[in-house]
Short mmCIF file of C-alpha atoms in Angstrom, two decimals:
data_model
loop_
_atom_site.label_atom_id
_atom_site.label_comp_id
_atom_site.label_asym_id
_atom_site.label_seq_id
_atom_site.Cartn_x
_atom_site.Cartn_y
_atom_site.Cartn_z
CA MET G 145 -219.74 121.80 121.14
CA LYS G 146 -221.25 124.80 123.13
CA ALA G 147 -224.64 122.77 123.60
CA MET G 148 -221.92 120.17 125.62
CA THR G 149 -220.15 123.00 127.66
CA VAL G 150 -223.23 124.24 128.70
CA ALA G 151 -224.69 120.69 129.54
CA ALA G 152 -221.54 119.90 131.79
CA ALA G 153 -221.91 123.27 133.26
CA THR G 154 -225.81 122.34 133.80
CA ALA G 155 -224.20 119.19 135.46
CA MET G 156 -222.05 120.66 138.04
CA VAL G 157 -224.59 122.89 138.97
CA LEU G 158 -227.16 120.45 139.28
CA LEU G 159 -224.65 118.34 141.34
CA ALA G 160 -224.64 121.19 143.72
CA GLY G 161 -228.16 121.04 144.01
CA PHE G 162 -227.72 117.49 145.99
CA GLY G 163 -225.83 119.04 148.71
CA ASN G 164 -222.63 117.46 150.36
CA ALA G 165 -224.00 114.43 149.25
CA ALA G 166 -221.14 111.74 148.26
CA PRO G 167 -222.02 109.02 145.91
CA SER G 168 -221.64 105.51 148.33
CA THR G 169 -223.99 102.95 148.29
CA ALA G 170 -222.95 101.64 152.15
CA ASN G 171 -226.09 101.20 154.49
CA GLN G 172 -228.38 102.26 151.38
CA PRO G 173 -231.79 100.98 152.45
CA GLU G 174 -232.94 100.36 148.99
CA SER G 175 -231.37 100.54 145.95
CA LEU G 176 -232.59 103.64 143.37
CA ASN G 177 -230.90 102.33 140.37
CA HIS G 178 -233.67 101.14 138.71
CA LEU G 179 -235.63 104.11 139.28
CA THR G 180 -232.76 106.52 137.82
CA ASP G 181 -232.33 103.83 134.96
CA LEU G 182 -235.91 104.26 134.26
CA LEU G 183 -235.14 108.18 134.32
CA ALA G 184 -232.33 107.54 131.59
CA ALA G 185 -234.56 105.36 130.02
CA ARG G 186 -237.16 108.05 129.59
CA LEU G 187 -234.58 110.29 128.46
CA ALA G 188 -233.81 108.51 126.07
CA THR G 189 -236.37 109.20 124.15
CA ALA G 190 -235.49 112.86 123.44
CA ASP G 191 -233.01 112.35 120.79
CA THR G 192 -236.00 110.67 118.95
CA VAL G 193 -238.26 113.39 120.07
CA ALA G 194 -235.79 116.10 119.06
CA ALA G 195 -235.08 114.19 115.71
CA ALA G 196 -238.57 113.90 115.02
CA LYS G 197 -239.51 117.53 115.33
CA TRP G 198 -236.27 118.73 113.24
CA ALA G 199 -237.84 116.34 110.46
CA THR G 200 -241.34 117.86 110.52
CA ALA G 201 -239.79 121.38 111.24
CA THR G 202 -237.39 120.90 107.98
CA ARG G 203 -239.75 119.26 105.89
CA ASP G 204 -242.44 122.32 106.55
CA GLY G 205 -240.00 124.82 106.66
CA THR G 206 -240.46 126.04 110.10
CA ASP G 207 -238.63 126.28 113.50
CA PRO G 208 -238.62 123.01 115.49
CA VAL G 209 -241.39 123.30 118.23
CA ILE G 210 -239.89 121.88 121.54
CA ASP G 211 -242.27 123.19 124.28
CA ASP G 212 -246.10 121.48 123.95
CA PRO G 213 -248.15 123.06 126.85
CA ALA G 214 -251.47 120.71 126.00
CA ARG G 215 -248.96 117.51 126.27
CA GLU G 216 -247.31 118.30 129.55
CA ALA G 217 -250.31 119.05 131.16
CA GLN G 218 -251.92 115.97 129.73
CA ILE G 219 -248.30 114.01 131.21
CA GLY G 220 -249.14 116.39 134.50
CA ASP G 221 -252.99 115.41 135.21
CA ALA G 222 -252.05 111.79 134.13
CA MET G 223 -249.48 110.84 136.28
CA ALA G 224 -250.90 112.92 139.67
CA THR G 225 -253.74 111.18 139.35
CA LEU G 226 -251.73 107.61 138.79
CA GLY G 227 -249.49 108.98 142.22
CA THR G 228 -252.46 109.40 143.87
CA ALA G 229 -253.89 105.56 143.07
CA HIS G 230 -250.46 104.32 144.47
CA GLY G 231 -250.56 106.76 147.40
CA LEU G 232 -248.10 109.38 146.36
CA PRO G 233 -248.75 113.14 146.92
CA GLU G 234 -250.24 114.92 143.96
CA THR G 235 -247.45 117.95 144.68
CA TRP G 236 -244.55 115.54 144.63
CA VAL G 237 -245.69 113.77 141.48
CA ARG G 238 -245.92 116.69 139.54
CA GLN G 239 -243.10 118.03 140.75
CA VAL G 240 -240.86 114.78 139.99
CA PHE G 241 -242.78 114.71 135.98
CA GLN G 242 -242.26 118.61 136.03
CA GLY G 243 -238.30 117.55 136.31
CA GLN G 244 -238.20 114.72 133.31
CA ILE G 245 -240.20 117.18 131.16
CA ASP G 246 -237.24 119.62 131.97
CA ALA G 247 -234.69 117.05 131.26
CA ASN G 248 -235.93 116.38 128.07
CA LYS G 249 -236.28 119.76 126.92
CA ILE G 250 -232.73 120.22 127.86
CA VAL G 251 -231.98 117.78 125.40
CA GLN G 252 -234.00 118.31 122.63
CA HIS G 253 -233.48 122.20 122.86
CA SER G 254 -229.26 121.16 122.58
CA LEU G 255 -229.58 118.84 119.85
CA ILE G 256 -231.63 121.22 117.92
CA LEU G 257 -229.11 123.89 118.87
CA GLU G 258 -226.07 121.67 116.98
CA TRP G 259 -228.02 120.60 114.04
CA ARG G 260 -229.17 124.15 113.45
CA HIS G 261 -225.31 124.79 113.32
CA ASN G 262 -224.67 122.05 111.32
CA ILE G 263 -222.95 120.17 113.85
CA PRO G 264 -222.96 116.60 112.58
CA PRO G 265 -224.33 114.01 111.99
CA THR G 266 -228.04 115.33 111.48
CA PRO G 267 -230.37 113.39 112.78
CA THR G 268 -232.46 111.00 111.15
CA PRO G 269 -235.64 110.09 113.36
CA ALA G 270 -236.05 106.37 114.29
CA MET G 271 -239.86 106.99 114.53
CA ASP G 272 -242.35 109.45 114.84
CA LEU G 273 -244.00 111.51 117.65
CA THR G 274 -247.15 109.07 117.45
CA THR G 275 -245.02 105.95 118.01
CA VAL G 276 -242.39 107.63 120.25
CA ARG G 277 -245.43 108.92 123.13
CA PRO G 278 -246.82 105.28 124.23
CA ILE G 279 -243.03 104.13 125.00
CA ILE G 280 -242.78 107.56 127.01
CA ASP G 281 -246.18 106.62 128.72
CA GLN G 282 -244.93 103.04 129.71
CA LEU G 283 -242.05 104.65 131.12
CA ASN G 284 -243.82 107.51 132.89
CA THR G 285 -245.95 104.38 134.79
CA GLU G 286 -243.05 102.71 135.70
CA ILE G 287 -241.58 105.41 137.48
CA ILE G 288 -244.74 105.88 139.68
CA THR G 289 -244.88 102.45 140.03
CA GLU G 290 -240.94 102.49 141.31
CA MET G 291 -241.68 105.77 143.01
CA ALA G 292 -243.99 103.94 145.32
CA ASP G 293 -241.86 101.11 145.66
CA THR G 294 -239.02 102.96 146.63
CA ARG G 295 -240.78 105.78 148.90
CA ALA G 296 -238.90 104.76 152.26
CA ALA G 297 -235.48 105.22 150.40
CA LEU G 298 -236.81 108.78 148.58
CA THR G 299 -238.14 110.45 152.10
CA SER G 300 -235.26 109.35 153.85
CA PRO G 301 -233.07 112.16 155.16
CA ASP G 302 -230.18 109.90 153.48
CA CYS G 303 -231.79 110.26 150.21
CA PRO G 304 -229.72 112.97 148.72
CA THR G 305 -226.80 110.34 149.02
CA HIS G 306 -228.20 107.35 148.08
CA LEU G 307 -230.05 109.31 145.00
CA LEU G 308 -226.63 110.61 143.76
CA ALA G 309 -224.84 107.18 144.27
CA SER G 310 -227.35 105.91 142.14
CA VAL G 311 -227.26 108.56 139.34
CA MET G 312 -223.62 108.23 139.00
CA THR G 313 -224.22 104.44 138.49
CA THR G 314 -226.67 104.74 136.10
CA ILE G 315 -224.50 107.36 134.33
CA THR G 316 -221.83 104.86 134.14
CA THR G 317 -223.49 102.25 133.45
CA HIS G 318 -225.35 103.92 130.19
CA HIS G 319 -222.39 105.65 129.08
CA SER G 320 -224.16 108.77 128.62
CA ASP G 321 -222.70 112.04 127.58
CA PRO G 322 -222.18 115.23 129.33
CA LEU G 323 -225.41 116.47 127.95
CA HIS G 324 -227.66 113.04 128.88
CA GLN G 325 -225.45 113.53 132.64
CA ALA G 326 -226.85 116.84 133.16
CA ALA G 327 -230.16 115.96 132.09
CA LEU G 328 -230.46 113.01 134.29
CA MET G 329 -229.31 115.47 137.02
CA ARG G 330 -232.07 117.48 136.35
CA ALA G 331 -234.31 114.54 136.32
CA ALA G 332 -233.08 112.92 139.74
CA THR G 333 -233.16 116.68 141.78
CA PRO G 334 -236.78 116.91 142.46
CA LEU G 335 -237.28 112.81 143.87
CA CYS G 336 -236.13 113.71 147.22
CA GLY G 337 -238.44 114.58 150.11
CA ALA G 338 -242.24 113.68 149.16
#
């Protein structure tokens, strides 16, 4: 329950990061809904990743390890290279994917905290890390493509307003809980202003 409260508070702080943006789709040059849906799909993998890490730690009698600097660096480097091939600034791409990684960790840390305190249900991983990682990699590639396709909207002065509207649409469509809402806000925050 504490994790959900923290997630809700985080969502409010992250909403404030969008300034005075109001969720309005009026005069939106390009919809960012597909992009925010991709972020939500990538974020949905965090539950599986957390469950796999929890199962491994339980089996081995260790604490779950969330941080994986080697994997994070690999993602950052691969996406920077792919982004450059799509004409996207490397620094921006790295910031966006650090946001994806941070958002994923928000979910993982919160879920593991709940499981550690025996808040049901105890997870059964749907797949292991070697199975879910190619899904994440595919979503990363799709995010880069969508960033390139919607770059005009992402660099426009109205980006925060339109992005927030798309985030809210994605939240409504996916019926996400406060934890995933907060994480989605973190994932979306670096998208504007490349």
